[in-house]
Every structure is written in C-alpha cells, then in structure tokens.
XYZ file of C-alpha atoms in Angstrom:
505
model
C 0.000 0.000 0.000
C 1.187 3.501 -0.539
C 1.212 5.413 2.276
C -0.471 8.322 0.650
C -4.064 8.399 1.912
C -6.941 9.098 -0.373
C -6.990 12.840 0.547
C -3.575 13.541 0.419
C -3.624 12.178 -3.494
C -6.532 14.006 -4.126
C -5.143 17.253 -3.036
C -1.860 15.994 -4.864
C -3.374 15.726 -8.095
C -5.413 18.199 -7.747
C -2.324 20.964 -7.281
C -0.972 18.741 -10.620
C -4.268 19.842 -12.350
C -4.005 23.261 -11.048
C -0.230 23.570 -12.474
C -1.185 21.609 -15.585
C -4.009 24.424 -16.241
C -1.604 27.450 -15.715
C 1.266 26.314 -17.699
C -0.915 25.021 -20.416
C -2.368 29.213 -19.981
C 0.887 30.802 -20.093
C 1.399 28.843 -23.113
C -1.345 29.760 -24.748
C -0.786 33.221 -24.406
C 2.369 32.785 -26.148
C 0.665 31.439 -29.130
C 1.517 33.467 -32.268
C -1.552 34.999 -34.302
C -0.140 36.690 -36.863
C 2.383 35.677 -39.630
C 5.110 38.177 -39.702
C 3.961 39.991 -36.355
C 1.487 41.637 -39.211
C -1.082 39.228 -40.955
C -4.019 37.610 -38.745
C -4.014 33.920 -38.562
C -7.226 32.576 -39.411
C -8.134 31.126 -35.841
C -8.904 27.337 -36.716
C -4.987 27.480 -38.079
C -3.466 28.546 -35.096
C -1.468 26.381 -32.949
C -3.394 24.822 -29.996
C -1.351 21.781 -28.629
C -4.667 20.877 -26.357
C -6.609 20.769 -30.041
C -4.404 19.063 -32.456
C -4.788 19.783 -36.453
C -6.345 17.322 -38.146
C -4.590 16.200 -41.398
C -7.049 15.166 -43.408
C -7.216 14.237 -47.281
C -7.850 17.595 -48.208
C -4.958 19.154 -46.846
C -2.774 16.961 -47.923
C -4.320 17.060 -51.526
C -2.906 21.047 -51.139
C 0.360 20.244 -49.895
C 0.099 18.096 -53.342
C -1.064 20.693 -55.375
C 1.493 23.295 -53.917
C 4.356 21.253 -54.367
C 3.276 21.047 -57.867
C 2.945 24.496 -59.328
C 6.172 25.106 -57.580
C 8.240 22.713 -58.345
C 7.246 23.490 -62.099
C 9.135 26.722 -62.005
C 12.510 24.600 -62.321
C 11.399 22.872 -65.888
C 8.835 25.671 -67.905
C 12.066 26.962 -69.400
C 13.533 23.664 -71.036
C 10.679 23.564 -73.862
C 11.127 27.400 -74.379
C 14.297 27.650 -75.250
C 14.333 28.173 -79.008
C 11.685 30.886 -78.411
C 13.961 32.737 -75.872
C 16.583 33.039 -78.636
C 14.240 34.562 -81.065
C 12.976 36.776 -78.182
C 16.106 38.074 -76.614
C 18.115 37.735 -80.427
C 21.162 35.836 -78.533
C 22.358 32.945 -79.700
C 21.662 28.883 -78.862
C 25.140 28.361 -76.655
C 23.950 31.867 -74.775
C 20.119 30.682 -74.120
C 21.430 27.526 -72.304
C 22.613 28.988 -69.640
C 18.970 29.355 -68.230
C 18.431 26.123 -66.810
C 21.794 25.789 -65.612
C 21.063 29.040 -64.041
C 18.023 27.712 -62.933
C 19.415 24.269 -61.103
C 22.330 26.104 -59.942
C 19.693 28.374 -57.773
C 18.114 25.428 -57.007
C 20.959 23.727 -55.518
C 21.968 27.199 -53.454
C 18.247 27.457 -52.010
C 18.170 23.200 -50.672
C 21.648 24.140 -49.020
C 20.865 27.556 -47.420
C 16.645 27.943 -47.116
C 15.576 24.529 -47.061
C 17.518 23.999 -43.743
C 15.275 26.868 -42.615
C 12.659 24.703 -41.826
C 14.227 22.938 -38.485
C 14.595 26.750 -37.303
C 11.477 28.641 -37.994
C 7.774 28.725 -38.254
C 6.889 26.526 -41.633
C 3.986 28.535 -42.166
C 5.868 31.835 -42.277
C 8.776 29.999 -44.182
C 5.771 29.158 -47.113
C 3.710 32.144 -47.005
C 7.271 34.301 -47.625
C 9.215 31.710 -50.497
C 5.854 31.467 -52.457
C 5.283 35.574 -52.332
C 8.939 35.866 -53.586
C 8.698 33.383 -56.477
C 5.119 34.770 -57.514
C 7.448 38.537 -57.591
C 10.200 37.062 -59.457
C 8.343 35.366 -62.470
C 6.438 38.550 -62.920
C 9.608 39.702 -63.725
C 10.558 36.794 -66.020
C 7.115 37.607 -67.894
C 8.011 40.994 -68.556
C 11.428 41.830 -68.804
C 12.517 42.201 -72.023
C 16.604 42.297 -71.036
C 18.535 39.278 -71.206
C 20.631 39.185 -68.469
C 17.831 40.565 -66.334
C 16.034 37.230 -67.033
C 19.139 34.899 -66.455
C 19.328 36.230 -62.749
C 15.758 36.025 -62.169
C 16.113 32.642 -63.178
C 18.596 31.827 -60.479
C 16.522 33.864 -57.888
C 13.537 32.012 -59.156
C 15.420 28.602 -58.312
C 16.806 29.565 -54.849
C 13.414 30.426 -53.681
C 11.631 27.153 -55.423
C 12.245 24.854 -52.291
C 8.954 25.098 -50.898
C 8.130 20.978 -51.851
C 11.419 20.768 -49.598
C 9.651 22.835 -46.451
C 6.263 20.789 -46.804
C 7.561 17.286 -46.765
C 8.748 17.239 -43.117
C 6.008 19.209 -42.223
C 3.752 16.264 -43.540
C 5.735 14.044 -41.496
C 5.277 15.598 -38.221
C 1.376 16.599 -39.277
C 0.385 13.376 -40.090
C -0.243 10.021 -37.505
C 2.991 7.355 -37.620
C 0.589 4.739 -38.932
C -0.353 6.908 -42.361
C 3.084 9.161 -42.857
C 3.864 7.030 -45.821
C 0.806 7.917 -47.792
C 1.112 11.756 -46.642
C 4.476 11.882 -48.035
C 3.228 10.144 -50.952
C 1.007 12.370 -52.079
C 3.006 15.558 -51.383
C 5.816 13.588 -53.461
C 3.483 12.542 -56.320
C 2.905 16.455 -56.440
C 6.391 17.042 -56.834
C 6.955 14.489 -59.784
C 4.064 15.583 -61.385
C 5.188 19.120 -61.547
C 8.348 17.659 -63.166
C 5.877 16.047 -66.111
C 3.761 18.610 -66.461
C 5.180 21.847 -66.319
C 7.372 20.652 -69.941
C 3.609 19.575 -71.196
C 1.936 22.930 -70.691
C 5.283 24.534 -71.206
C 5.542 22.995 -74.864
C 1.587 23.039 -75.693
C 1.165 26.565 -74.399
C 4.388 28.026 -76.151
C 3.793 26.493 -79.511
C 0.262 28.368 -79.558
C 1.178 31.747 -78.241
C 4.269 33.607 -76.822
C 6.397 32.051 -73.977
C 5.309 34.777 -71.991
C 1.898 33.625 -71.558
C 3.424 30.456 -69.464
C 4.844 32.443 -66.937
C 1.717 34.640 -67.046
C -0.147 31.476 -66.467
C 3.023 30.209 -63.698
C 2.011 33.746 -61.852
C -1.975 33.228 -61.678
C -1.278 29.491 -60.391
C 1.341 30.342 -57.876
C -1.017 33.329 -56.345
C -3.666 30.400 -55.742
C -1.235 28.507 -54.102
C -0.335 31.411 -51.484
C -3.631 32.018 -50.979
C -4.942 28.300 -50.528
C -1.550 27.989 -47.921
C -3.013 31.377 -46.312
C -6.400 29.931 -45.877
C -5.294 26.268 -45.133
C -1.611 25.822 -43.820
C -1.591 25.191 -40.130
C 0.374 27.476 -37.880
C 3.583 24.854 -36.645
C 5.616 26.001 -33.864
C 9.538 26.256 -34.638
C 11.797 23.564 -33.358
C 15.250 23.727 -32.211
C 15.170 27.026 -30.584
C 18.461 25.678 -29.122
C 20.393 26.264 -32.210
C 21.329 29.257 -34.412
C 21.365 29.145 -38.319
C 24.998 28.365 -38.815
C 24.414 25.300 -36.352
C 21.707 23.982 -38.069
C 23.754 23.838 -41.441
C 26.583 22.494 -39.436
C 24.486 19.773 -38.051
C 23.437 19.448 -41.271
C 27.071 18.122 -42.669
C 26.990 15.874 -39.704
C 24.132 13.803 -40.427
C 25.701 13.299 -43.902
C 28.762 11.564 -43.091
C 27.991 10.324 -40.078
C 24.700 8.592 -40.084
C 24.618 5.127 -41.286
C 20.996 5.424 -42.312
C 21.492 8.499 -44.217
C 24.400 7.150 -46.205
C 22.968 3.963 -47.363
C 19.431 5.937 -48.459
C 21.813 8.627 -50.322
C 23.582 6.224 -51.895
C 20.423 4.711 -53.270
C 18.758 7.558 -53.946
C 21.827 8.971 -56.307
C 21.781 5.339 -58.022
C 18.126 5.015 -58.540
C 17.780 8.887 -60.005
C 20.916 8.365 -62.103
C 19.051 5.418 -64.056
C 15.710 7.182 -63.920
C 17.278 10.445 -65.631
C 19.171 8.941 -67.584
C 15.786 6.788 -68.875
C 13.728 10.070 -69.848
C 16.608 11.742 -71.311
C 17.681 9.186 -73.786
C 14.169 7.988 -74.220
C 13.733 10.714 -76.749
C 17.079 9.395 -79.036
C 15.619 5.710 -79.077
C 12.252 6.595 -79.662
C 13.241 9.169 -82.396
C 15.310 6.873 -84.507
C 15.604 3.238 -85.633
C 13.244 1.100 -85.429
C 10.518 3.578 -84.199
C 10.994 6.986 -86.130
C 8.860 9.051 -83.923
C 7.540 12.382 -84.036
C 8.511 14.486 -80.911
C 4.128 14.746 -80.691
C 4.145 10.827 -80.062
C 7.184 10.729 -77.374
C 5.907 13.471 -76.001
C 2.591 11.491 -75.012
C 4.961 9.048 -73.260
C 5.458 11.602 -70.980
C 1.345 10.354 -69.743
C 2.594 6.996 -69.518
C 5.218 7.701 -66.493
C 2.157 10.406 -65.038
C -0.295 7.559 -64.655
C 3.386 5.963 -62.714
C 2.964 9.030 -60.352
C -0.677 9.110 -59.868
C -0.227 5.195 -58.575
C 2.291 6.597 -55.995
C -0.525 7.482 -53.261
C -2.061 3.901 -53.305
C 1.312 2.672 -53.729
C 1.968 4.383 -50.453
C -1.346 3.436 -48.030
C 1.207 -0.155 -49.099
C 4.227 1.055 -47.742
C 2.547 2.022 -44.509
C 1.716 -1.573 -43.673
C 5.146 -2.598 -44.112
C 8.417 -1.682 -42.277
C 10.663 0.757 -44.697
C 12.856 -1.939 -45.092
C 11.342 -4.352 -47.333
C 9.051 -1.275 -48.445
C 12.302 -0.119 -50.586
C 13.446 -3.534 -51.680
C 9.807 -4.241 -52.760
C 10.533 -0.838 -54.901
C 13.793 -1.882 -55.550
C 13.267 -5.324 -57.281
C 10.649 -3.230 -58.883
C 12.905 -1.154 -61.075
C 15.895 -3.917 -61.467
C 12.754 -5.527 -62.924
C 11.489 -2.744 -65.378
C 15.381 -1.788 -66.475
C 16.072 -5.689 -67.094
C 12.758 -5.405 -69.721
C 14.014 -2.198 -71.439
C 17.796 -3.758 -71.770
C 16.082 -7.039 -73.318
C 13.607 -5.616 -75.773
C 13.608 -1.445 -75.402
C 15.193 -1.428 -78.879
C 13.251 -3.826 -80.559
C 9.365 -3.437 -79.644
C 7.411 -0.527 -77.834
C 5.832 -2.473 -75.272
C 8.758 -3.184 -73.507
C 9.537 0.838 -73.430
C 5.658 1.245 -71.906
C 6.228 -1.345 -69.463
C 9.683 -0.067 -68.698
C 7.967 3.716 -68.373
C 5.396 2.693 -65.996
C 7.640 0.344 -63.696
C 10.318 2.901 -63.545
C 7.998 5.672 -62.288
C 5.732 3.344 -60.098
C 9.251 1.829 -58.381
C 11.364 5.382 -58.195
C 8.249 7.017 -56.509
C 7.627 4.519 -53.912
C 11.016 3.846 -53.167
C 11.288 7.582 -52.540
C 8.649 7.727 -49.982
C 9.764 4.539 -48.265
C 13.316 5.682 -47.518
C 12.357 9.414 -46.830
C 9.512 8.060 -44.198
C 12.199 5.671 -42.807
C 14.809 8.632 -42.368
C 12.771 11.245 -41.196
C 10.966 9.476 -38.397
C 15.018 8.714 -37.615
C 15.426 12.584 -36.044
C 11.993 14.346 -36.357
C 13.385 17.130 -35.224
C 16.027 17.588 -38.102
C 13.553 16.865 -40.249
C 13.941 19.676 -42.850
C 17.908 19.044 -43.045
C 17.775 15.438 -43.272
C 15.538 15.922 -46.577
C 17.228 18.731 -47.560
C 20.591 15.752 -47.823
C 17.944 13.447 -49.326
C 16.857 15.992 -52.500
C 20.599 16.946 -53.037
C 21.631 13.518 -53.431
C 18.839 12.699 -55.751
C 20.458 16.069 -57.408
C 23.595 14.530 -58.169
C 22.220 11.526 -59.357
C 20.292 13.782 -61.867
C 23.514 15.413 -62.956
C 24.932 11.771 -62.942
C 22.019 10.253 -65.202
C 21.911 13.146 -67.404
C 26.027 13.171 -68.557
C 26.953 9.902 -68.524
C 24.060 8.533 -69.542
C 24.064 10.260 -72.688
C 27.546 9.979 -72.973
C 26.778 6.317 -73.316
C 24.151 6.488 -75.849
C 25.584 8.464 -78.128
C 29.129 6.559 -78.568
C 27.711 2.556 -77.709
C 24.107 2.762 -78.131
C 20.785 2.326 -75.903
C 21.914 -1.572 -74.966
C 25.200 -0.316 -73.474
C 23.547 2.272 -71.794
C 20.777 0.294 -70.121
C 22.850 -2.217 -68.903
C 25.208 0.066 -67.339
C 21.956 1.933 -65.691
C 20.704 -2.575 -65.047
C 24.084 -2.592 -62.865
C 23.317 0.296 -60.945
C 19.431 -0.867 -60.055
C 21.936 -3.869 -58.397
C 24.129 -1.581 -56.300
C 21.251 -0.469 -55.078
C 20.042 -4.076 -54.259
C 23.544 -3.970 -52.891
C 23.595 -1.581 -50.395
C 20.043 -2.062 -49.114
C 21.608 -5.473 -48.008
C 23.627 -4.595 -45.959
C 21.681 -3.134 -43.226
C 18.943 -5.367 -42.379
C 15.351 -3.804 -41.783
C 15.853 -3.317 -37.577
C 19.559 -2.398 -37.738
C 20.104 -0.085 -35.225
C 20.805 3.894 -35.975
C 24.633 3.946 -35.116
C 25.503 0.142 -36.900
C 26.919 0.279 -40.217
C 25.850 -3.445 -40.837
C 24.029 -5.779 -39.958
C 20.563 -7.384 -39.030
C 20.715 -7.029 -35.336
C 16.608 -6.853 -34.627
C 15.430 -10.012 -36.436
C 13.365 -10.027 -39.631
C 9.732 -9.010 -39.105
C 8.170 -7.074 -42.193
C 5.043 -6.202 -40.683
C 4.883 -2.801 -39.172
C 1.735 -3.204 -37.253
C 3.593 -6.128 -35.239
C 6.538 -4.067 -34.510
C 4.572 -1.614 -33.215
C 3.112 -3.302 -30.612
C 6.781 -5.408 -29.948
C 8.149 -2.493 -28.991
C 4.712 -0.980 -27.128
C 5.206 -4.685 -25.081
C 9.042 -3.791 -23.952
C 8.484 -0.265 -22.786
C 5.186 -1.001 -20.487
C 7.689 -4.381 -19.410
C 10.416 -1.845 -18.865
C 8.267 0.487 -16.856
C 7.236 -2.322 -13.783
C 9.984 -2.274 -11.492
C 9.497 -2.607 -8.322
C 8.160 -0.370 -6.117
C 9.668 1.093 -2.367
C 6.115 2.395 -0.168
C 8.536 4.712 2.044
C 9.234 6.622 -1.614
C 6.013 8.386 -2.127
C 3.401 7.360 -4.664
C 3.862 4.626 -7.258
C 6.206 5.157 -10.626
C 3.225 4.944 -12.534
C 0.974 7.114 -11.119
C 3.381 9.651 -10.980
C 4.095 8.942 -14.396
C 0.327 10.133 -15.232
C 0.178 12.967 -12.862
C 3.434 14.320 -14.419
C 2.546 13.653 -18.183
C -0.118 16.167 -18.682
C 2.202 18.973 -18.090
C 4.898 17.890 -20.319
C 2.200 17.036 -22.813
C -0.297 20.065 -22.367
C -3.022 17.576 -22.401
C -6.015 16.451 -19.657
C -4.574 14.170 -17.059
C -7.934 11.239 -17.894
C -6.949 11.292 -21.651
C -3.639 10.096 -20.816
C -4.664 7.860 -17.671
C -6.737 6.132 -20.526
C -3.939 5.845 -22.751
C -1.577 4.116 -20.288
C-alpha cells in the first residue's frame, strides 16, 4: 500500500491539475496569431497543442497541389528555349545557360533555405518563399533584357524549395501509422510538376508567346499562397536551441555520419541516375531506328510515367503496412525488374519501353517515400535538413544520369547504356543489403533486430518492452507509485487532460 491516503492524493493531483491548467495558460498566451507579427491567422490554423490539427485528405491534396505548381518553375524553361533566342536575339550556346542558371539556384536554395525549416515557423517559411517566387516570375514575364532574365532565373530557383519545407512538415502533421501515404502524395505532387510543367510549357508556347506560361506560372502560384493562407496550419519552430549556422553544421553531420542516411543517399543517387538517364535518352531511341517518332508521339509518353505518379498514393497506403525496409526492396526489385525489360527488348518493340515507363515511375516514386519516411521518423526534429541531404543527393544523381548517360548512348548505343543503368538498379540491391530492416541507428551493418516485415507487429513489440520496462518494483517509504506519478506528471509535459492520458496508459 502507498502510504499516501486518499486525501492527500486528491489534493496531490489536484495541485498537478491546477499547475497543468496554468502552464498550459501561459502557453497559450504565447501562441503566435499573426504571420510576420502583421497578418491575422485565421483562428482554426493557429497552434493549440490541447486541439491538435487534423490532417485530413484535403490538406494533404494542397500540400500536393502546392508542391506542384512550384516545383514546375525549375522545368517551364527547357521547352522554351528556341523561343527565348528569337525573343532576346542571342544565340543557342547563350540561351542555355537558363536552366543551368536555374538548377544552380536550385541547388543554393536546398543548401541555405531549405535547412530553414528545423529553425522557424513553416507557415511563415511558405507564405514568404511562395510571395517571392510569384514577384520574381512577374519579372521573367516581362522583362525584355537578357541578363535581367538569367538572374531572375537563379533567384527564381533559390526560392523554389517550398516541396522541400512541406515534406517534413507532412511528417510531423500526419499520424505514424499513415506518414507514408502523406508523403506520398506531397511527393506525387512534386513528380508531377516535373511532367507537367514541360507539357503545358511545350503546348502553351507552340500556340502563343512564352510569356503567356509564366503569365499562367504567376496566376497558379497566387492560388497557391492564398490556398496555404487559408489552409496551412500554424507549426511552432523547433530547435530554438540552435542558431542558423548550427543547423547547417548539423546538417554536414548527419551526412557523413549517419549510417541510415548514407545507405538511403547512396540509393537515392543510383536510382535517379538510371531514372534520368531513362527520360533523357528515351527521346534518341524513340526518335530513330526502329521507331521513327515524331517528338508529338514521345511526347505522349510523358502520360505513360504520369499515370506511374498518380499510382504513388495507393502505392503508399502499401508502404505504410510494411516496415521501410522491405518497403524499398519491394521498390527496388521493382525497377531492377522494369530496367532488365528495357535492356532485353527497349530497342526492338514498344511495349517493352511502356512497361519499362510505368515500372520505372511506379518503383522510383515509392522507393522515394519509403526511404524518406524511414529517415525522417530517424530525427523528427532535423527533419527539414535530413531531406534537404535526401533531394541533393537525388540532385547529383540527376547530374549523374543526365552526362553519362548520354555519354553512353551516343558513342555505344541504348543496350550499353541500359545495362550500365541494369548494374546500378543492383548496387542499389547492394547496399540495401547490408543493413537489415531493424539495424540499429549507429551500426553500419548488420541485421541485429530479427526479420519481421510487418509494421503493425513491430509496433506493438516495442509498445510490449516499454510497459515491461516500466514495472519495477516499487519502495512504499518513496512516495506514490512510478506509474501514477508517471500520469500525474505527463499532462504537463504534454499540455493535455490528465484522464486522456490515464486512458492511454
């Protein structure tokens, strides 16, 4: 028996109550309600810790559609560039520079305003890169000076990370059991951006000027700041520990010396090598023997990998049922699978380059999601730097893919090249191998943790060992029980009611 009688607890948890209520007060009045210290929060979007947001289907159909009207800024140049040298009377060698210029600011912005988002207010962060790339492709539309456009296409790419600030922030917004499919979404958003912007870019500058597609980039972007006005949730900042220049520090760190975070980069740089390299020298097999196509006809295979992307949200509701792990060899056998059929008949009938289209988008896109849920719920608290490492090594692989691969093509034809991009779908095989699916953070190999695939049954494994680790026994002449404690304590660490957590435990 405790030697706490019945009125003593009482009054004991009643004080906890008491203290509970005024912290969970003070805290409240240190809720922010306006963005910038100037613009009203629409009240249901505030944060209230005691009232959590709901992420429902709807809001994460708008992270979706964010990410991909913004993403789409990097890519409505490529099909344009002919017209800009007619516009701006410079020459072919002097209009490429653009999307250099353009990837080059995207690179700058995922190293220095991506990190951003472990440091302040995601909302803010949104609202402020999505009002300065609206402003900067008004200028693109207008300007009728050269180099004026070139740096507004660099600006336009530094502040084009916003898919990079709303991908953690799915993470933490959305339950453990359904992060996978939020992230899927929000990614499948992000590809499709990639697809579509050169679809509307092409169509729409073929029937009018190339201004009109920024004109129509401008009108699409000012919906997206005002649907994030009216429907991003306030988030409060993390880390309010550390200062900018710590943050990108930390930021190196994880990169060389997290196990977890080197085996996914190495993947991802692999797997977006042979996807590039796919799409790029698609058009050069498709355009000559044995197919002859017109640019109109393997242009349309463009819809073949965007019915890939639109699979990528079912493909993730998958994903959640199954630990990361064997999520991303799942994905992974997937496109060793779909690059073994383009290397055996890509060159010699069409089916096996529609097959080969639809595998590699379906595989790349849930392999994605399965290795960025499984290292962001690693550190949820670096969660915008660790995908900030993520995007930049699926950057290199890009740069990777796109050189060599046509390198390749051109001087040993589309065999050579697929089976160099088939030996690369096995390194990745490789190095997902050699951690096993419970290896533990700091082990560099391994399958410490056994073999267990489902995620539901690891859940409640490790549920079992921390209520077993929690019963030790208990001294009377040391005040109230461990447990009770435990619950009297919780709801002011928490912020939340002292029964909704009794019921819990």
């Amino acid at each position: 028996m405790s030697p706490f009688s019945t009125e003593k607890l009482g009054a004991h948890c009643e004080s906890r109550e008491a203290t509970a209520e005024d912290v969970t007060a003070s805290k409240e009045e240190s809720w922010p309600t306006k963005d910038f210290g100037l613009i009203t929060i629409p009240k249901r979007l505030r944060y209230n810790p005691m009232k959590p947001f709901h992420f429902g289907i709807l809001l994460n159909a708008s992270f979706g559609f964010a990410s991909t009207f913004t993403v789409a800024n990097l890519y409505y140049c490529q099909p344009l560039l002919i017209e800009f040298s007619k516009s701006f009377d410079v020459t072919y060698e002097e209009v490429s520079r653009i999307p250099t210029l353009v990837q080059a600011g995207y690179l700058v912005g995922l190293l220095l305003i991506s990190p951003l988002g472990d440091l302040v207010r995601r909302r803010q962060l949104v609202l402020l890169l999505v009002a300065a790339s609206t402003t900067l492709t008004i200028g693109l539309a207008v300007t009728n000076n050269f180099q004026v456009f070139e740096a507004l296409s660099f600006l336009v790419g530094v502040v084009t990370v916003t898919p990079q600030i709303l991908m953690p922030l799915a993470a933490d917004l959305a339950s453990p059991e359904r992060r996978a499919s939020a992230l899927s979404v929000v990614l499948s958003g992000l590809m499709l951006g990639i697809l579509i912007a050169r679809v509307l870019a092409g169509v729409i500058g073929n029937f009018t000027t190339w201004r009109v597609v920024y004109y129509m980039s401008i009108g699409v972007q000012l919906l997206v700041l005002v649907g994030a006005y009216l429907m991003l949730p306030d988030y409060p900042s993390k880390n309010h520990d550390l200062t900018y220049i710590r943050i990108l520090l930390s930021m190196a760190k994880y990169a060389v010396t997290e196990p977890l975070v080197i085996q996914v980069s190495l993947i991802n740089m692999a797997s977006s090598a042979c996807f590039t390299s796919f799409w790029v020298t698609l058009t050069f097999l498709l355009g000559g023997s044995p197919y002859y196509y017109s640019t109109l006809i393997i242009g349309l295979f463009g819809l073949v990998g965007m019915l890939g992307v639109l699979i990528g949200p079912f493909a993730g509701r998958l994903i959640d049922r199954l630990v990361p792990w064997y999520a991303t060899l799942v994905a992974t056998s997937l496109l060793l699978v779909s690059q073994a059929v383009q290397t055996a008949g890509g060159g010699i009938n069409v089916s096996a380059v529609i097959i080969a289209c639809f595998g590699l988008d379906v595989g790349r896109q849930s392999q994605q999601v399965s290795m960025t849920s499984r290292v962001l719920s690693m550190a949820p608290e670096a969660g915008a730097r660790l995908n900030a490492i993520l995007i930049l090594s699926v950057f290199v692989g890009q740069v990777m893919g796109t050189s060599v691969g046509t390198q390749v093509f051109v001087q040993h034809g589309w065999r050579a090249c697929s089976l160099l991009m088939l030996a690369l779908q096995a390194f990745q095989i490789l190095v997902l191998l050699l951690r096993g699916p419970h290896c533990p953070r700091k082990r560099w190999f391994g399958y410490e943790g056994g073999l267990e695939a489902r995620r539901r049954v690891v859940s409640e494994r490790e549920k079992l060992r921390n209520s077993e680790g929690k019963k030790v026994e208990h001294d009377p002449e040391s005040g109230p029980e461990p447990g009770l404690e435990a619950q009297i304590e919780a709801p002011i660490q928490n912020g939340e009611g002292l029964q909704s957590d009794t019921s819990e435990s």
